[in-house]
Tab-separated table of C-alpha atoms (C1' of nucleotides) in Angstrom:
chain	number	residue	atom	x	y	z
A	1	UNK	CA	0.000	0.000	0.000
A	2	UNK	CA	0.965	3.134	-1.035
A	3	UNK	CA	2.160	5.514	2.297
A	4	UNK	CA	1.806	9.066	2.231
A	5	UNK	CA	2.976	11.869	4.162
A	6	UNK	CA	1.149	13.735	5.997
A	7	UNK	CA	1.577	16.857	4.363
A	8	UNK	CA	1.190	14.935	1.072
A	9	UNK	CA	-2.470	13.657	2.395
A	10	UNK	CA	-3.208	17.448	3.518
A	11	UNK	CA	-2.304	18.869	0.402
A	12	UNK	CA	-4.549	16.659	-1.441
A	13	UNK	CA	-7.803	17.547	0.984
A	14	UNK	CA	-10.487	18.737	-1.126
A	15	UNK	CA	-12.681	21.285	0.313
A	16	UNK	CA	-16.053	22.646	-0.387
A	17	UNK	CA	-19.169	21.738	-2.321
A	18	UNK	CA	-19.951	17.903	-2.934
A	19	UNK	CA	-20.190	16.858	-6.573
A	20	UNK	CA	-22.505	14.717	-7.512
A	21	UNK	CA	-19.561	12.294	-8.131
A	22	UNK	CA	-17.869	12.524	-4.942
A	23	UNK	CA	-21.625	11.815	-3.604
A	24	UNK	CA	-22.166	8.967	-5.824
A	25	UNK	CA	-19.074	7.638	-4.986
A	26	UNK	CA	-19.685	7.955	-1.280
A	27	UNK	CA	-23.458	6.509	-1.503
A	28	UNK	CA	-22.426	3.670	-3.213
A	29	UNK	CA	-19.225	3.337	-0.465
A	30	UNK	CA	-21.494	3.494	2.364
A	31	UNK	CA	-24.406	1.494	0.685
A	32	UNK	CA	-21.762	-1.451	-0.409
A	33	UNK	CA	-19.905	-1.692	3.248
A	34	UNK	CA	-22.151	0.750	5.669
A	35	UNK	CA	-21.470	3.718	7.675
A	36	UNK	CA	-18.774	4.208	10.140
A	37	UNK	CA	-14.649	4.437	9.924
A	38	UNK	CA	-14.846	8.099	8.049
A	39	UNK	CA	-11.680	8.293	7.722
A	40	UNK	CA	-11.255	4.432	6.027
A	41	UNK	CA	-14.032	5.308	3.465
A	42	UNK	CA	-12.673	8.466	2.465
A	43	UNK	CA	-9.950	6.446	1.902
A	44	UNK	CA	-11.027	3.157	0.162
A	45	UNK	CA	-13.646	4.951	-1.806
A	46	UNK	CA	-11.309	7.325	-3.044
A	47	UNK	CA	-12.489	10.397	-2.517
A	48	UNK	CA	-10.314	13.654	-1.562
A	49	UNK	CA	-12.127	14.184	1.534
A	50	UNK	CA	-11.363	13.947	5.242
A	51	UNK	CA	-13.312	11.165	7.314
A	52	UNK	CA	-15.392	14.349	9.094
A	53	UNK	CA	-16.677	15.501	5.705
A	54	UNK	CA	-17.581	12.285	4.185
A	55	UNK	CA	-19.654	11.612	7.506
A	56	UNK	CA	-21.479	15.131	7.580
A	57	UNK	CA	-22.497	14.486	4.095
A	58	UNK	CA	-23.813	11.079	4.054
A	59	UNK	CA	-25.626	12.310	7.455
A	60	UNK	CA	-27.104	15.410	6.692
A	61	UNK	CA	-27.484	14.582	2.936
A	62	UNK	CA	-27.271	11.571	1.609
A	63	UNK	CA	-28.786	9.436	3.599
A	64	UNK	CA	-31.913	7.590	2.840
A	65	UNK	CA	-33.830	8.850	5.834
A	66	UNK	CA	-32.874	12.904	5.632
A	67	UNK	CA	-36.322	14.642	4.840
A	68	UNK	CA	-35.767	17.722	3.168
A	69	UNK	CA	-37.742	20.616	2.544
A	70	UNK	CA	-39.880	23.159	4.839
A	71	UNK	CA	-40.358	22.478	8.163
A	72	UNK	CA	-43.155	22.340	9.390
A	73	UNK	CA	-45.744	23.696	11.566
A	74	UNK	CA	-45.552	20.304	13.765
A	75	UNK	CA	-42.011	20.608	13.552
A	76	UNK	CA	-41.763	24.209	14.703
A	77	UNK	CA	-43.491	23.896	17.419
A	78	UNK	CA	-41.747	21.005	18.561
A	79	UNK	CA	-38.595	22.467	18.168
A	80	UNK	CA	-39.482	25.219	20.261
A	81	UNK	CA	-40.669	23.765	23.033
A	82	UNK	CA	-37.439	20.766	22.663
A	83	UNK	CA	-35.060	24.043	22.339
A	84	UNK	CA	-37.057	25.595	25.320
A	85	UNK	CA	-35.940	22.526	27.602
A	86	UNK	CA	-32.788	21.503	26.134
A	87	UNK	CA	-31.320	24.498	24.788
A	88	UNK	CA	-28.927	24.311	22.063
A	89	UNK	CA	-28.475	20.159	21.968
A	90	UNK	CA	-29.532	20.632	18.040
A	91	UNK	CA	-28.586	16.545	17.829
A	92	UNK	CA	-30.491	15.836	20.767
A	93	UNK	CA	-33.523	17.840	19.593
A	94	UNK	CA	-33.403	16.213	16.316
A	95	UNK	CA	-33.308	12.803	17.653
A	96	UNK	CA	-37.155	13.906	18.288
A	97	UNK	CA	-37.668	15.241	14.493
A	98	UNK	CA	-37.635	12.058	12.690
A	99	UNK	CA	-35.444	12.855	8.898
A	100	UNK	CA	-34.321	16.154	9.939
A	101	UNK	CA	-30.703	17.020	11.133
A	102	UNK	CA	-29.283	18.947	14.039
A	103	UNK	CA	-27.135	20.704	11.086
A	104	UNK	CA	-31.013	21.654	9.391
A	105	UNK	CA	-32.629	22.338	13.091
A	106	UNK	CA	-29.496	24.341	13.954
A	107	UNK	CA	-30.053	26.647	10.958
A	108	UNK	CA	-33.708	27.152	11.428
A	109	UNK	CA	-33.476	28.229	14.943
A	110	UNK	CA	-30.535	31.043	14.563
A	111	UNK	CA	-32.193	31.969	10.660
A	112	UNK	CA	-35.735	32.635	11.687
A	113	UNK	CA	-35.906	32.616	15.596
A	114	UNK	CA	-32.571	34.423	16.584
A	115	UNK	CA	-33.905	36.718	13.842
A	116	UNK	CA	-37.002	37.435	15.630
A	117	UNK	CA	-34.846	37.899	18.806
A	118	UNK	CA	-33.053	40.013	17.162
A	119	UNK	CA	-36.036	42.131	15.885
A	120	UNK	CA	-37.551	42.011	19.203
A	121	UNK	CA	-33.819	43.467	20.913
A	122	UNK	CA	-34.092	41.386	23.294
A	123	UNK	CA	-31.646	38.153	23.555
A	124	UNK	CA	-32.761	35.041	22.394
A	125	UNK	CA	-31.985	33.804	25.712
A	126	UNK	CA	-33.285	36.122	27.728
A	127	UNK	CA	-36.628	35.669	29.722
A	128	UNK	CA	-38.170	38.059	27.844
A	129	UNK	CA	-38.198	36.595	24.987
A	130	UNK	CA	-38.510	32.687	26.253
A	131	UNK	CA	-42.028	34.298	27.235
A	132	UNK	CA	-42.749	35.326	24.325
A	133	UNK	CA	-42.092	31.935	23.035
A	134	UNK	CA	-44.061	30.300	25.064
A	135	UNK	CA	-47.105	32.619	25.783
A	136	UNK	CA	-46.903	33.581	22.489
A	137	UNK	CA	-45.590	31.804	19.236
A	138	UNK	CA	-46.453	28.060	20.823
A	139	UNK	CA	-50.159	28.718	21.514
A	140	UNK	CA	-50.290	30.131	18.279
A	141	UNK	CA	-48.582	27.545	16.245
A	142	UNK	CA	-50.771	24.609	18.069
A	143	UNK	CA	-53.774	26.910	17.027
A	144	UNK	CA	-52.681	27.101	13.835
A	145	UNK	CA	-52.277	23.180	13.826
A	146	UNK	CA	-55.120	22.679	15.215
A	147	UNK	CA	-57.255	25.561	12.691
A	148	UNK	CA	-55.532	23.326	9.619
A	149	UNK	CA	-56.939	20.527	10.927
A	150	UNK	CA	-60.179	21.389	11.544
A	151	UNK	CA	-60.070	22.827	7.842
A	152	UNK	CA	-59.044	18.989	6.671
A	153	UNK	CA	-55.165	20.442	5.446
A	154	UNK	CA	-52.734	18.090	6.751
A	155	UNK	CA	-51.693	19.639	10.132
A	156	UNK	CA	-48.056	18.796	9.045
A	157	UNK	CA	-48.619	20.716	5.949
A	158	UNK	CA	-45.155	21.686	5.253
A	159	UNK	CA	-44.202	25.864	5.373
A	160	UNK	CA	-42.599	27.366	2.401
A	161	UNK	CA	-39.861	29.739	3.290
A	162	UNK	CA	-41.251	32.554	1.602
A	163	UNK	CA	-45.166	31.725	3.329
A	164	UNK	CA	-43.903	30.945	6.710
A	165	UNK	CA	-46.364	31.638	8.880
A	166	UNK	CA	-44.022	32.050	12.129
A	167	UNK	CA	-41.642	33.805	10.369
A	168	UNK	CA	-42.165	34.969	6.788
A	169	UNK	CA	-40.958	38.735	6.166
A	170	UNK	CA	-43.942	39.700	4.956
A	171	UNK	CA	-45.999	38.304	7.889
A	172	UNK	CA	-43.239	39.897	10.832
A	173	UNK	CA	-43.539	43.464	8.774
A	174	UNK	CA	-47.095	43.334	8.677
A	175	UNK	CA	-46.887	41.852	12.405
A	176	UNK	CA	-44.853	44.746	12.865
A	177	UNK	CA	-47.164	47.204	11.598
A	178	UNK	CA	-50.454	46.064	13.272
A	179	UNK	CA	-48.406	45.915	17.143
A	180	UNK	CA	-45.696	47.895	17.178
A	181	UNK	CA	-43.365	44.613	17.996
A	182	UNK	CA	-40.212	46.648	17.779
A	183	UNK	CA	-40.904	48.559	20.578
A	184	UNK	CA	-39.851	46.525	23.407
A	185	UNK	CA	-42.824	48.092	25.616
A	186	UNK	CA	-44.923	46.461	23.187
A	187	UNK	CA	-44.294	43.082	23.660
A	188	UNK	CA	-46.667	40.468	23.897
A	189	UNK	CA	-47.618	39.981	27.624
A	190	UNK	CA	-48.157	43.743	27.473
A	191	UNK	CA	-49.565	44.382	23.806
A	192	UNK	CA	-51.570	41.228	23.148
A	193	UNK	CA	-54.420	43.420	24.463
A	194	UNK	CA	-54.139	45.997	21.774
A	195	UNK	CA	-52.991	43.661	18.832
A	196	UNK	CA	-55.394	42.451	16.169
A	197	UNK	CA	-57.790	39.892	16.192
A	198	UNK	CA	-56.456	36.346	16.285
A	199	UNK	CA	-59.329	34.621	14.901
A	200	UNK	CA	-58.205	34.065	11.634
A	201	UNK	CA	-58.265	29.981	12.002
A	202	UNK	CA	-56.672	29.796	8.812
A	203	UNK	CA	-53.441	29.529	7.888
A	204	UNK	CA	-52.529	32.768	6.771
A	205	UNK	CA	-49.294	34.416	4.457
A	206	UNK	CA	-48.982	36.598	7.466
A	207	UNK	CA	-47.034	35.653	10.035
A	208	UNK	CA	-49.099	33.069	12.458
A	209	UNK	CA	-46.290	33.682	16.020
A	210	UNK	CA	-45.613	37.409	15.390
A	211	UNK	CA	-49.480	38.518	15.174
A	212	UNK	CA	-51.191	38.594	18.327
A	213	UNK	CA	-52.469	36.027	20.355
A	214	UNK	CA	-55.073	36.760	22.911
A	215	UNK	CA	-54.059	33.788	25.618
A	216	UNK	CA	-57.184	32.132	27.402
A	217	UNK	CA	-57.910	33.467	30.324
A	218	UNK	CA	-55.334	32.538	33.058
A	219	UNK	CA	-52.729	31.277	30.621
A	220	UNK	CA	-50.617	34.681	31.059
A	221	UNK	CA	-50.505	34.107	34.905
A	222	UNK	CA	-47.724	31.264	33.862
A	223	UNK	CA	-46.923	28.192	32.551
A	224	UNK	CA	-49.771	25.277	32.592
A	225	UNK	CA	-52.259	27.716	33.957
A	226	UNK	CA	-54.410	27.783	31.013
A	227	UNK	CA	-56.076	25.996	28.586
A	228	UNK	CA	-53.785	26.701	25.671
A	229	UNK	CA	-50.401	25.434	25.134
A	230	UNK	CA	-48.950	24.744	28.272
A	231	UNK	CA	-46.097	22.627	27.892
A	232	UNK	CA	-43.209	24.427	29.938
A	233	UNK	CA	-42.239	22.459	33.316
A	234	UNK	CA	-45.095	20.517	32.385
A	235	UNK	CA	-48.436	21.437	33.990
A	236	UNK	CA	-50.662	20.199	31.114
A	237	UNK	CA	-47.931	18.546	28.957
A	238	UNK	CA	-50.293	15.235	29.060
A	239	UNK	CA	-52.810	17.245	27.340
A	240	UNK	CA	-50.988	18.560	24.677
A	241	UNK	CA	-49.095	15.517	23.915
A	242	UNK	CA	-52.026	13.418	23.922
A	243	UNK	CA	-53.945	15.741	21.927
A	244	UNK	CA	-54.998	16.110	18.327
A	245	UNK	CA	-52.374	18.648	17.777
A	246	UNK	CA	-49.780	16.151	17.976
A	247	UNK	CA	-51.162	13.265	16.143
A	248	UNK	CA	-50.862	13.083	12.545
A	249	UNK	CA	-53.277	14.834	10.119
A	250	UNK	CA	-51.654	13.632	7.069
A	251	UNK	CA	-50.074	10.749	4.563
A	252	UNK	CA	-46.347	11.944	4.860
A	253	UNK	CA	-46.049	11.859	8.724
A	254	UNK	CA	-47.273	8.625	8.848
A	255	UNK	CA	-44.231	7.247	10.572
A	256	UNK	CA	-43.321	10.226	13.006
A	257	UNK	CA	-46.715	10.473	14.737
A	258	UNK	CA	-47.662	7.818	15.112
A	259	UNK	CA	-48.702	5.698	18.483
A	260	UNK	CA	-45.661	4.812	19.470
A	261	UNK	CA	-43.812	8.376	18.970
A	262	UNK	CA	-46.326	10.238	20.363
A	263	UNK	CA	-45.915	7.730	23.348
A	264	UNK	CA	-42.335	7.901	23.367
A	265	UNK	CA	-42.446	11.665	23.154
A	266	UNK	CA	-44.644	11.821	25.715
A	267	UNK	CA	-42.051	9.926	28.052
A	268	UNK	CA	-39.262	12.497	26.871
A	269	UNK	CA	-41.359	15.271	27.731
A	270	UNK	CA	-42.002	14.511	31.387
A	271	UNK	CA	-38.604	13.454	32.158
A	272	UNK	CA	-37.628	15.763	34.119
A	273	UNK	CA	-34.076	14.640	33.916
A	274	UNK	CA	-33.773	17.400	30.792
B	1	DA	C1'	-31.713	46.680	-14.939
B	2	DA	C1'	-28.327	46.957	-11.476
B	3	DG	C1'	-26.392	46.927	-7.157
B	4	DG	C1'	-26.679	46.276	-2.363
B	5	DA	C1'	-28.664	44.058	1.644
B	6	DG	C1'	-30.340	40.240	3.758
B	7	DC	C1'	-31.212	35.333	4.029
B	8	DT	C1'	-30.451	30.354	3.663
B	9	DC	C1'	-27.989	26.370	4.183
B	10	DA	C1'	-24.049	23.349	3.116
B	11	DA	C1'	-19.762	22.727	4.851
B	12	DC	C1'	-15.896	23.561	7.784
B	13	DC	C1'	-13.595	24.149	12.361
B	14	DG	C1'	-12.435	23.289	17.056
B	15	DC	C1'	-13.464	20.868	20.891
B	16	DT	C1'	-14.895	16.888	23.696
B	17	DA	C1'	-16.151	12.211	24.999
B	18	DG	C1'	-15.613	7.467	24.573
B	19	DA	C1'	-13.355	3.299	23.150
B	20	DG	C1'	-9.470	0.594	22.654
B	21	DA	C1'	-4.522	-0.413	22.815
C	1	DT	C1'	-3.051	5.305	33.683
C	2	DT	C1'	-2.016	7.367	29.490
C	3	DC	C1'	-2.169	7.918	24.707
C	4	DT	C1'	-4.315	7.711	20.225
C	5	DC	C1'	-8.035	7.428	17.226
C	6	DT	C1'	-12.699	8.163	15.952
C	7	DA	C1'	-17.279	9.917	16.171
C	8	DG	C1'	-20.123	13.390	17.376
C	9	DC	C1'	-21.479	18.010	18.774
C	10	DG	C1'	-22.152	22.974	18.559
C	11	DG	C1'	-20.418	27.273	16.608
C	12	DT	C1'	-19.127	29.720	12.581
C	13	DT	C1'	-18.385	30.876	7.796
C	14	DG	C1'	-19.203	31.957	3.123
C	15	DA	C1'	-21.254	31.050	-1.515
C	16	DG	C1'	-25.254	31.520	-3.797
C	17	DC	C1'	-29.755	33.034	-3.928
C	18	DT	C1'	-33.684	36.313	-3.279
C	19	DC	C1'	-35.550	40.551	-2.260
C	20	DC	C1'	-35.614	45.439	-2.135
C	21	DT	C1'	-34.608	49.997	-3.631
DNA sequence: AAGGAGCTCAACCGCTAGAGA
DNA sequence: TTCTCTAGCGGTTGAGCTCCT
């Protein structure tokens, strides 16, 4: 066998964008002798890659299980309230998002939540804005669920970037415009008064999270206290989980909710070992 | 139509934990 | 016990795309 230097196996590292030959290449590697030892199929199949990069492509691309697309309302909402208990463990939160990758969750939460933060100027960490998470954008997304539902769309009717209705533009300018969200002193626990209706059951182009949200009576006086969304420290968790708004809707989520997840995430949920 | 700003997401980097010698 | 190797994780970057003016 041929032994290189070090240097000589540095200098040859490619970098950057997959081809679709290195990716055929490393499908039909990883599909011939399975996954695991990066750094031997880099090696064996050829390609001018290190170990790390063969592995983060086959994971977060070419595998046979990686969904791709829009997330999803379902999927929104589950990865706020995983990312509301768990923080930033992106792998550990998409453990719970069957296809998607912490590399995919990891992206949505810093390009359209840390944006909202970041509109909001207030820190995505603060308490602030975990409130207006949770009083806020998660009652509205399970409404919105819950309105698609009713109106026979697949609850886990995927979101197009450019319709989002958390997060779209359009929908946070408009947001913007009807409540002032910019202002600080206008945030939700203080605005949702003077915000616009939230009736609209449908599932709007304008941002569903960023309009207002009236919460039921009680809900604002903390978490579980109402008869929304309640799933912070768990008060009311066994409601939401076992409720419609987290069992499937639709054909294409067929294997994520179904009895067994829902059970399983139902465990997850009230461990309070988070 | 053009240029700039903003956004998305694939890919890289550095670090850490765990396994095995 | 220590060292090395590997896998995995979270943070960051930058190319390409879209939107706005």
């Amino acid at each position: 066998m041929e032994i290189r230097s070090e240097n000589e196996v540095l200098a040859d590292v490619k970098k950057g964008p997959w081809t679709e030959e290195e990716d055929a290449v490393l499908r039909s590697y990883v599909e011939t002798h399975g996954e695991g030892r990066w750094n031997s199929v880099a090696y064996f199949a050829g390609l001018r890659r290190t170990g790390k990069s063969c592995r983060l492509r086959w994971l977060n691309y070419l595998r046979p299980q990686v969904r791709r697309g829009n997330i999803s309302l379902e999927e929104q909402l589950i990865i706020l309230e995983l990312h509301s208990r768990w923080g930033n463990r992106w792998s550990k939160i998409a453990k719970h998002l069957p296809g998607r990758t912490d590399n995919e969750i990891k992206n949505y939460w810093r390009t359209r939540v840390q944006k909202q933060a970041k509109q909001m100027k207030c820190d995505v960490n603060s308490q602030q804005f975990r409130d207006t998470m949770r009083y806020e954008w998660m009652p509205r997304l399970a409404e919105r669920i819950r309105a698609a539902e009713f109106k026979g769309q697949p609850a886990c009717l995927p979101v197009s970037s450019s319709n989002d209705p958390i997060f779209d533009n359009r929908g946070v300018r408009m947001a913007e415009l009807e409540s002032g969200w910019k202002d600080p002193s206008l945030m939700p626990e203080v605005s949702s008064g003077i915000l616009s209706d939230s009736s609209d059951a449908q599932v709007s182009p304008v941002s569903g999270l960023t309009e207002s949200y009236n919460p039921p009576d009680g809900l604002t006086g903390g978490p579980g206290s109402g008869a929304g969304y309640s799933g912070w420290d768990m008060p009311g968790q066994e409601d939401m989980m076992s409720s419609e708004l987290f069992l499937d809707g639709g054909d294409s989520w067929d294997s994520l909710w179904n009895e067994e997840n829902v059970w399983f995430l139902r465990q997850q949920l009230s461990d309070d070992h988070f």
